[in-house]
XYZ file of N, CA and C in Angstrom:
534
model
N 0.830 -1.132 -0.015
C 0.016 0.047 -0.022
C 0.886 1.171 -0.033
N 0.564 2.123 -0.814
C 1.245 3.442 -1.040
C 1.008 4.256 0.093
N 1.746 4.580 1.024
C 1.535 5.561 2.178
C 2.754 6.436 2.392
N 2.516 7.710 2.525
C 3.679 8.528 2.788
C 4.336 8.146 4.163
N 5.526 8.346 4.200
C 6.303 8.028 5.453
C 5.752 8.818 6.736
N 5.108 9.998 6.538
C 4.636 10.622 7.605
C 3.502 9.954 8.262
N 2.739 9.245 7.366
C 1.556 8.454 7.879
C 2.152 7.310 8.646
N 3.013 6.614 8.143
C 3.771 5.424 8.880
C 4.227 5.885 10.170
N 4.966 7.031 10.348
C 5.433 7.544 11.575
C 4.200 7.973 12.541
N 3.274 8.479 11.997
C 2.121 8.924 12.854
C 1.528 7.619 13.452
N 1.297 6.619 12.728
C 0.895 5.335 13.200
C 1.764 4.678 14.281
N 3.077 4.891 14.225
C 3.892 4.442 15.332
C 4.168 5.474 16.434
N 3.375 6.419 16.263
C 3.528 7.593 17.384
C 4.858 8.346 17.446
N 5.552 8.393 16.261
C 6.784 9.051 16.119
C 6.454 10.468 15.527
N 7.172 11.562 16.110
C 7.117 12.780 15.612
C 8.103 13.236 14.608
N 7.766 13.558 13.497
C 8.676 13.865 12.450
C 8.899 15.443 12.310
N 10.242 15.842 12.083
C 10.487 17.302 11.888
C 11.720 17.341 10.919
N 11.911 18.581 10.539
C 12.938 18.604 9.333
C 13.981 19.735 9.730
N 15.216 19.314 9.163
C 16.287 20.324 9.273
C 16.942 20.595 7.959
N 17.662 21.546 7.668
C 18.378 21.697 6.432
C 17.477 21.771 5.133
N 16.222 22.228 5.326
C 15.372 22.132 4.160
C 15.832 23.158 3.201
N 15.794 22.737 1.837
C 16.172 23.521 0.719
C 14.875 23.241 -0.335
N 14.428 24.314 -0.718
C 13.332 24.283 -1.796
C 13.933 25.214 -2.943
N 14.218 24.546 -4.123
C 14.656 25.499 -5.206
C 14.357 24.924 -6.538
N 14.452 25.709 -7.480
C 14.130 25.230 -8.901
C 15.494 25.088 -9.456
N 15.783 23.789 -9.869
C 17.134 23.368 -10.283
C 16.858 22.611 -11.713
N 17.968 22.489 -12.425
C 18.065 21.661 -13.647
C 17.926 20.163 -13.271
N 17.197 19.395 -14.091
C 16.958 18.057 -13.844
C 18.271 17.078 -13.843
N 19.153 17.434 -14.615
C 20.284 16.507 -14.808
C 19.837 15.335 -15.508
N 20.973 14.566 -16.087
C 20.652 13.457 -16.804
C 19.814 12.209 -16.333
N 20.112 11.936 -15.119
C 19.428 10.677 -14.362
C 17.833 11.059 -14.321
N 17.483 12.079 -13.644
C 16.174 12.422 -13.331
C 15.413 12.714 -14.738
N 16.204 13.394 -15.666
C 15.551 13.869 -16.964
C 15.187 12.430 -17.785
N 15.957 11.508 -17.517
C 15.467 10.245 -18.193
C 14.220 9.577 -17.592
N 14.009 9.736 -16.232
C 12.907 9.153 -15.608
C 11.694 9.939 -16.122
N 11.754 11.333 -16.375
C 10.645 12.171 -16.884
C 10.510 12.238 -18.298
N 11.609 11.656 -19.023
C 11.754 11.716 -20.505
C 11.677 13.189 -20.880
N 12.576 14.074 -20.338
C 12.625 15.380 -20.564
C 14.048 15.727 -20.754
N 14.340 17.041 -21.221
C 15.730 17.493 -21.420
C 16.450 17.709 -20.202
N 17.583 17.258 -20.038
C 18.402 17.364 -18.643
C 18.452 18.906 -18.186
N 18.260 19.851 -19.220
C 18.308 21.254 -18.787
C 17.034 21.833 -18.381
N 16.014 21.030 -18.278
C 14.676 21.464 -17.863
C 14.712 21.888 -16.433
N 14.113 22.769 -15.927
C 14.009 23.301 -14.556
C 12.770 22.549 -13.790
N 13.091 22.119 -12.552
C 11.992 21.434 -11.721
C 12.191 21.804 -10.337
N 11.121 21.763 -9.489
C 11.328 22.097 -8.062
C 11.875 20.756 -7.526
N 12.937 21.128 -6.606
C 13.726 20.142 -5.928
C 13.720 20.415 -4.541
N 13.353 19.519 -3.658
C 13.183 19.599 -2.240
C 14.071 18.660 -1.533
N 15.056 19.172 -0.876
C 15.909 18.410 -0.058
C 15.908 18.716 1.402
N 16.053 17.682 2.291
C 15.956 17.964 3.668
C 16.462 16.671 4.422
N 16.751 16.844 5.679
C 17.029 15.842 6.598
C 15.852 15.640 7.550
N 15.282 14.391 7.526
C 14.223 14.091 8.393
C 14.529 13.787 9.741
N 13.891 14.156 10.786
C 14.234 13.738 12.175
C 12.923 13.085 12.751
N 13.190 11.853 13.368
C 12.168 11.257 14.033
C 12.422 11.243 15.660
N 11.543 12.003 16.253
C 11.751 12.204 17.689
C 12.982 12.838 17.844
N 13.400 13.875 16.989
C 14.557 14.791 17.168
C 15.941 13.909 16.779
N 15.828 12.784 16.309
C 17.039 12.003 15.806
C 16.932 11.934 14.176
N 18.214 12.147 13.633
C 18.194 12.160 12.135
C 17.986 10.700 11.669
N 17.074 10.440 10.865
C 16.675 9.109 10.275
C 16.767 9.022 8.818
N 16.744 10.183 8.150
C 16.786 10.067 6.663
C 17.226 11.394 6.097
N 17.876 11.427 4.834
C 18.096 12.512 3.955
C 17.238 12.250 2.640
N 16.442 13.177 2.501
C 15.552 13.005 1.242
C 15.717 14.110 0.183
N 15.635 13.731 -0.947
C 15.626 14.627 -2.152
C 14.607 14.196 -2.985
N 13.608 15.161 -3.245
C 12.587 15.019 -4.223
C 12.562 16.012 -5.314
N 12.220 15.472 -6.526
C 12.159 16.322 -7.670
C 10.751 16.083 -8.264
N 10.166 17.181 -8.529
C 8.682 17.123 -9.078
C 8.831 17.488 -10.383
N 8.101 16.770 -11.415
C 8.139 17.016 -12.837
C 7.732 18.469 -13.132
N 8.442 19.084 -13.977
C 8.011 20.289 -14.487
C 6.599 20.296 -14.961
N 5.824 21.290 -14.533
C 4.341 21.302 -15.104
C 3.426 20.845 -14.038
N 3.907 20.068 -13.101
C 2.958 19.408 -12.030
C 2.679 20.547 -11.057
N 1.407 20.725 -10.821
C 1.006 21.818 -9.990
C 1.390 21.488 -8.486
N 1.941 22.733 -7.930
C 2.449 22.448 -6.492
C 1.773 23.712 -5.911
N 1.406 23.673 -4.583
C 1.078 24.903 -3.847
C 2.138 26.029 -3.836
N 1.744 27.180 -3.459
C 2.935 28.386 -3.399
C 3.944 27.790 -2.468
N 5.149 28.323 -2.886
C 6.368 27.815 -2.121
C 6.352 28.049 -0.676
N 5.683 29.068 -0.108
C 5.474 29.360 1.312
C 4.688 28.308 1.943
N 3.535 27.742 1.337
C 2.802 26.649 1.821
C 3.394 25.392 1.704
N 4.181 25.240 0.538
C 4.910 23.970 0.480
C 5.990 23.719 1.576
N 6.762 24.927 1.851
C 7.714 24.985 2.906
C 7.108 24.701 4.196
N 5.968 25.256 4.551
C 5.194 25.125 5.898
C 4.885 23.545 6.010
N 4.328 22.881 4.957
C 3.875 21.460 4.946
C 5.042 20.517 5.299
N 6.223 20.937 4.573
C 7.483 20.078 4.719
C 7.990 20.211 6.112
N 8.131 21.506 6.609
C 8.747 21.715 7.877
C 7.822 21.121 8.956
N 6.569 20.972 8.740
C 5.710 20.215 9.669
C 5.872 18.837 9.778
N 6.726 18.180 8.867
C 6.976 16.786 8.813
C 6.277 16.058 7.623
N 5.627 16.835 6.861
C 4.900 16.310 5.804
C 5.972 15.788 4.674
N 5.524 14.938 3.864
C 6.335 14.437 2.674
C 5.848 15.120 1.494
N 6.532 15.061 0.417
C 6.182 15.660 -0.815
C 5.047 14.868 -1.299
N 4.940 13.594 -1.102
C 3.645 12.795 -1.618
C 2.481 13.280 -0.876
N 2.582 13.671 0.455
C 1.390 14.318 1.030
C 0.869 15.579 0.292
N 1.771 16.257 -0.031
C 1.626 17.717 -0.670
C 0.995 17.353 -1.939
N 1.527 16.439 -2.853
C 0.930 16.240 -4.033
C -0.474 15.672 -4.036
N -0.719 14.746 -3.132
C -2.078 14.225 -2.917
C -2.996 15.296 -2.474
N -2.639 16.160 -1.502
C -3.651 17.119 -0.992
C -3.758 18.202 -2.177
N -2.907 18.302 -2.882
C -2.985 19.335 -4.092
C -3.627 18.802 -5.378
N -4.063 17.469 -5.269
C -4.983 16.975 -6.261
C -4.147 16.214 -7.398
N -2.888 15.994 -7.113
C -2.213 15.160 -8.071
C -2.580 13.707 -7.861
N -3.100 13.017 -8.949
C -3.676 11.714 -8.843
C -2.629 10.683 -8.836
N -1.775 10.501 -7.946
C -0.789 9.500 -7.889
C -1.350 8.033 -7.928
N -1.027 7.148 -8.795
C -1.689 5.866 -8.763
C -0.776 4.705 -8.248
N 0.587 4.864 -8.503
C 1.392 3.805 -8.011
C 2.986 4.428 -8.125
N 3.668 3.564 -7.270
C 5.149 3.992 -7.230
C 5.962 2.758 -7.535
N 7.098 3.061 -8.109
C 8.078 1.974 -8.400
C 9.320 2.308 -7.489
N 9.646 1.354 -6.635
C 10.758 1.764 -5.692
C 11.869 0.635 -5.781
N 13.038 1.204 -5.867
C 14.332 0.462 -5.992
C 15.087 0.579 -4.571
N 15.342 -0.572 -3.937
C 15.960 -0.435 -2.619
C 17.510 -0.909 -2.735
N 18.388 -0.109 -2.507
C 19.850 -0.412 -2.541
C 20.545 -0.160 -1.189
N 21.448 -1.146 -0.799
C 22.266 -0.794 0.382
C 23.405 0.056 -0.124
N 23.901 0.899 0.877
C 25.087 1.815 0.572
C 25.814 1.784 1.761
N 27.143 2.048 1.628
C 28.083 2.380 2.649
C 28.215 3.751 2.723
N 28.087 4.500 3.708
C 28.256 5.922 3.885
C 29.340 6.183 4.980
N 30.187 7.107 4.694
C 31.254 7.533 5.558
C 30.725 8.775 6.413
N 31.147 8.702 7.680
C 30.720 9.946 8.390
C 31.204 11.366 7.968
N 32.202 11.350 7.218
C 32.744 12.639 6.568
C 31.992 12.996 5.291
N 31.059 12.278 4.715
C 30.295 12.514 3.521
C 29.142 13.426 4.033
N 28.620 14.283 3.028
C 27.478 15.022 3.458
C 26.301 14.296 3.967
N 25.897 13.122 3.350
C 24.766 12.286 3.910
C 25.177 11.718 5.233
N 26.438 11.371 5.449
C 26.942 10.712 6.707
C 26.837 11.826 7.837
N 27.428 12.956 7.547
C 27.200 14.039 8.593
C 25.764 14.355 8.894
N 24.809 14.386 7.832
C 23.482 14.712 8.171
C 22.816 13.712 9.069
N 23.246 12.366 8.752
C 22.602 11.247 9.561
C 23.262 11.044 10.917
N 24.518 11.730 11.047
C 25.265 11.602 12.253
C 25.907 10.258 12.429
N 26.323 9.537 11.235
C 26.982 8.355 11.373
C 28.370 8.518 11.819
N 28.940 7.534 12.312
C 30.403 7.441 12.717
C 31.117 6.447 11.824
N 32.229 6.773 11.361
C 33.052 5.954 10.480
C 32.192 5.379 9.257
N 32.369 4.256 8.744
C 31.624 3.853 7.519
C 30.420 2.984 8.134
N 29.269 3.344 7.547
C 28.066 2.580 8.105
C 27.288 2.196 6.897
N 26.409 1.074 7.008
C 25.657 0.624 5.983
C 24.295 1.322 6.216
N 23.743 1.850 5.075
C 22.427 2.443 5.016
C 21.596 1.824 3.959
N 20.391 2.333 3.862
C 19.494 1.855 2.669
C 19.113 3.170 1.995
N 19.129 3.023 0.707
C 18.609 4.132 -0.152
C 17.523 3.541 -0.998
N 16.389 4.422 -0.874
C 15.133 4.004 -1.538
C 15.052 4.985 -2.819
N 15.067 4.619 -3.997
C 14.896 5.514 -5.135
C 13.352 5.242 -5.613
N 12.526 6.255 -5.439
C 11.072 6.002 -5.811
C 10.635 6.901 -6.763
N 9.892 6.324 -7.782
C 9.347 7.153 -8.885
C 7.770 7.001 -8.579
N 7.132 8.138 -8.483
C 5.611 8.153 -8.439
C 5.112 8.347 -9.775
N 3.840 7.644 -10.083
C 3.303 7.718 -11.395
C 1.953 8.042 -11.307
N 1.365 8.558 -12.363
C -0.111 8.679 -12.528
C -0.605 7.388 -13.142
N -1.838 7.164 -13.272
C -2.418 5.941 -13.799
C -2.023 5.752 -15.163
N -1.817 6.823 -15.827
C -1.318 6.795 -17.439
C 0.151 6.219 -17.456
N 0.862 6.104 -16.312
C 2.220 5.746 -16.281
C 3.172 6.838 -16.232
N 2.730 8.151 -16.426
C 3.647 9.208 -16.465
C 4.359 9.518 -15.082
N 5.553 9.606 -15.084
C 6.410 9.821 -13.846
C 6.166 11.322 -13.389
N 5.811 11.491 -12.138
C 5.512 12.881 -11.731
C 6.354 13.277 -10.607
N 7.045 12.306 -9.992
C 8.042 12.580 -8.872
C 8.907 11.618 -8.804
N 10.307 12.185 -8.441
C 11.394 11.318 -8.319
C 12.027 11.582 -6.931
N 12.225 10.455 -6.258
C 12.815 10.715 -4.790
C 13.964 9.872 -4.695
N 14.805 10.300 -3.931
C 15.999 9.444 -3.434
C 16.156 9.687 -1.939
N 15.899 8.678 -1.216
C 15.918 8.814 0.225
C 16.799 7.809 0.965
N 17.696 8.401 1.603
C 18.719 7.747 2.228
C 18.523 7.561 3.801
N 18.236 6.403 4.164
C 17.929 6.065 5.603
C 18.943 5.499 6.599
N 19.090 6.158 7.678
C 20.211 5.694 8.689
C 19.674 4.334 9.163
N 20.560 3.606 9.754
C 20.325 2.273 10.370
C 19.224 2.544 11.354
N 18.243 1.718 11.147
C 16.982 1.813 12.017
C 16.007 2.870 11.568
N 16.306 3.544 10.544
C 15.529 4.708 10.256
C 14.197 4.375 9.520
N 14.136 3.083 9.070
C 12.919 2.695 8.309
C 12.711 1.258 8.631
N 11.449 0.881 8.821
C 10.912 -0.648 8.919
C 10.427 -0.977 7.598
N 11.337 -1.623 6.857
C 10.984 -1.934 5.324
C 10.251 -3.281 5.312
N 9.232 -3.436 4.752
C 8.606 -4.702 4.506
C 8.192 -4.871 3.130
N 8.428 -6.146 2.543
C 8.125 -6.316 1.174
C 7.036 -7.419 1.163
N 5.906 -7.343 0.571
C 4.825 -8.228 0.500
C 4.776 -8.688 -1.027
N 4.754 -9.908 -1.207
C 4.530 -10.272 -2.736
C 3.297 -11.370 -2.748
N 2.873 -11.287 -3.922
C 1.635 -12.144 -4.246
C 1.673 -12.730 -5.595
N 1.038 -13.748 -5.777
C 0.699 -14.229 -7.128
C -0.314 -13.438 -7.899
N -0.210 -13.217 -9.229
C -0.912 -12.487 -9.836
C -2.303 -13.194 -10.188
N -3.221 -13.435 -9.222
C -4.486 -13.971 -9.250
C -5.533 -13.042 -8.879
N -6.818 -13.250 -9.439
C -7.861 -12.244 -9.067
C -8.316 -12.571 -7.654
N -8.468 -13.893 -7.269
C -8.865 -14.180 -5.867
C -8.283 -15.636 -5.513
N -8.063 -15.718 -4.247
C -7.666 -17.116 -3.844
C -8.717 -18.112 -4.241
N -8.144 -19.368 -4.497
C -9.146 -20.474 -4.803
C -9.691 -20.814 -3.372
N -11.080 -21.273 -3.476
C -11.609 -21.741 -2.123
C -11.054 -23.088 -1.755
N -10.947 -23.332 -0.473
C -10.426 -24.626 -0.057
C -11.709 -25.562 -0.102
N -11.535 -26.807 -0.592
C -12.580 -27.749 -0.816
C -12.194 -29.021 -0.035
N -13.179 -29.403 0.947
C -12.813 -30.643 1.596
C -13.448 -31.893 1.041
N -12.921 -32.905 0.998
C -13.381 -34.156 0.463
C -14.382 -34.716 1.475
N -15.676 -35.173 0.896
C -16.768 -35.588 1.757
C -16.247 -36.900 2.512
N -16.636 -36.913 3.781
C -16.190 -38.216 4.506
C -14.753 -38.248 5.030
N -13.932 -37.241 4.726
C -12.585 -37.351 5.119
C -12.338 -36.171 6.156
N -11.463 -36.345 7.057
C -11.165 -35.418 8.063
C -9.931 -34.677 7.648
């Protein structure tokens, strides 16, 4: 089920806050431009920040919203993010019809001297998880690209898989057998 991290934290009773928030219009660059099938020089809103859970750093997040996707005014966007909201929260509240996400999970080694390592407060070299997620409309068009790096213990990740069937077959007992 696609849920913003803010809703997962809320269910666990964890208060989210933000530091080092930057909201800026930046060029896409080649990697994100490929996701959106746009020119790398195209300009898009980019939101970067460090997420704190109960005042402890748990993630460094970078979201890029497809050029042309409607967002609230920058002041309202900033206020929503500073209150612990996710870009997905903002998009949904602003009427963007997100239908599904594709997420790639990668383990990374982060050194404490690197920007992400410093933001997460890691010591030495530490294993972290990076989730690269692309949000799509029902048409398949990508509207948001995020790269989230989580500190150890910063996310409780579960993967559920199922067979592609409409409904499970009913169990049938043979008559006269136990």
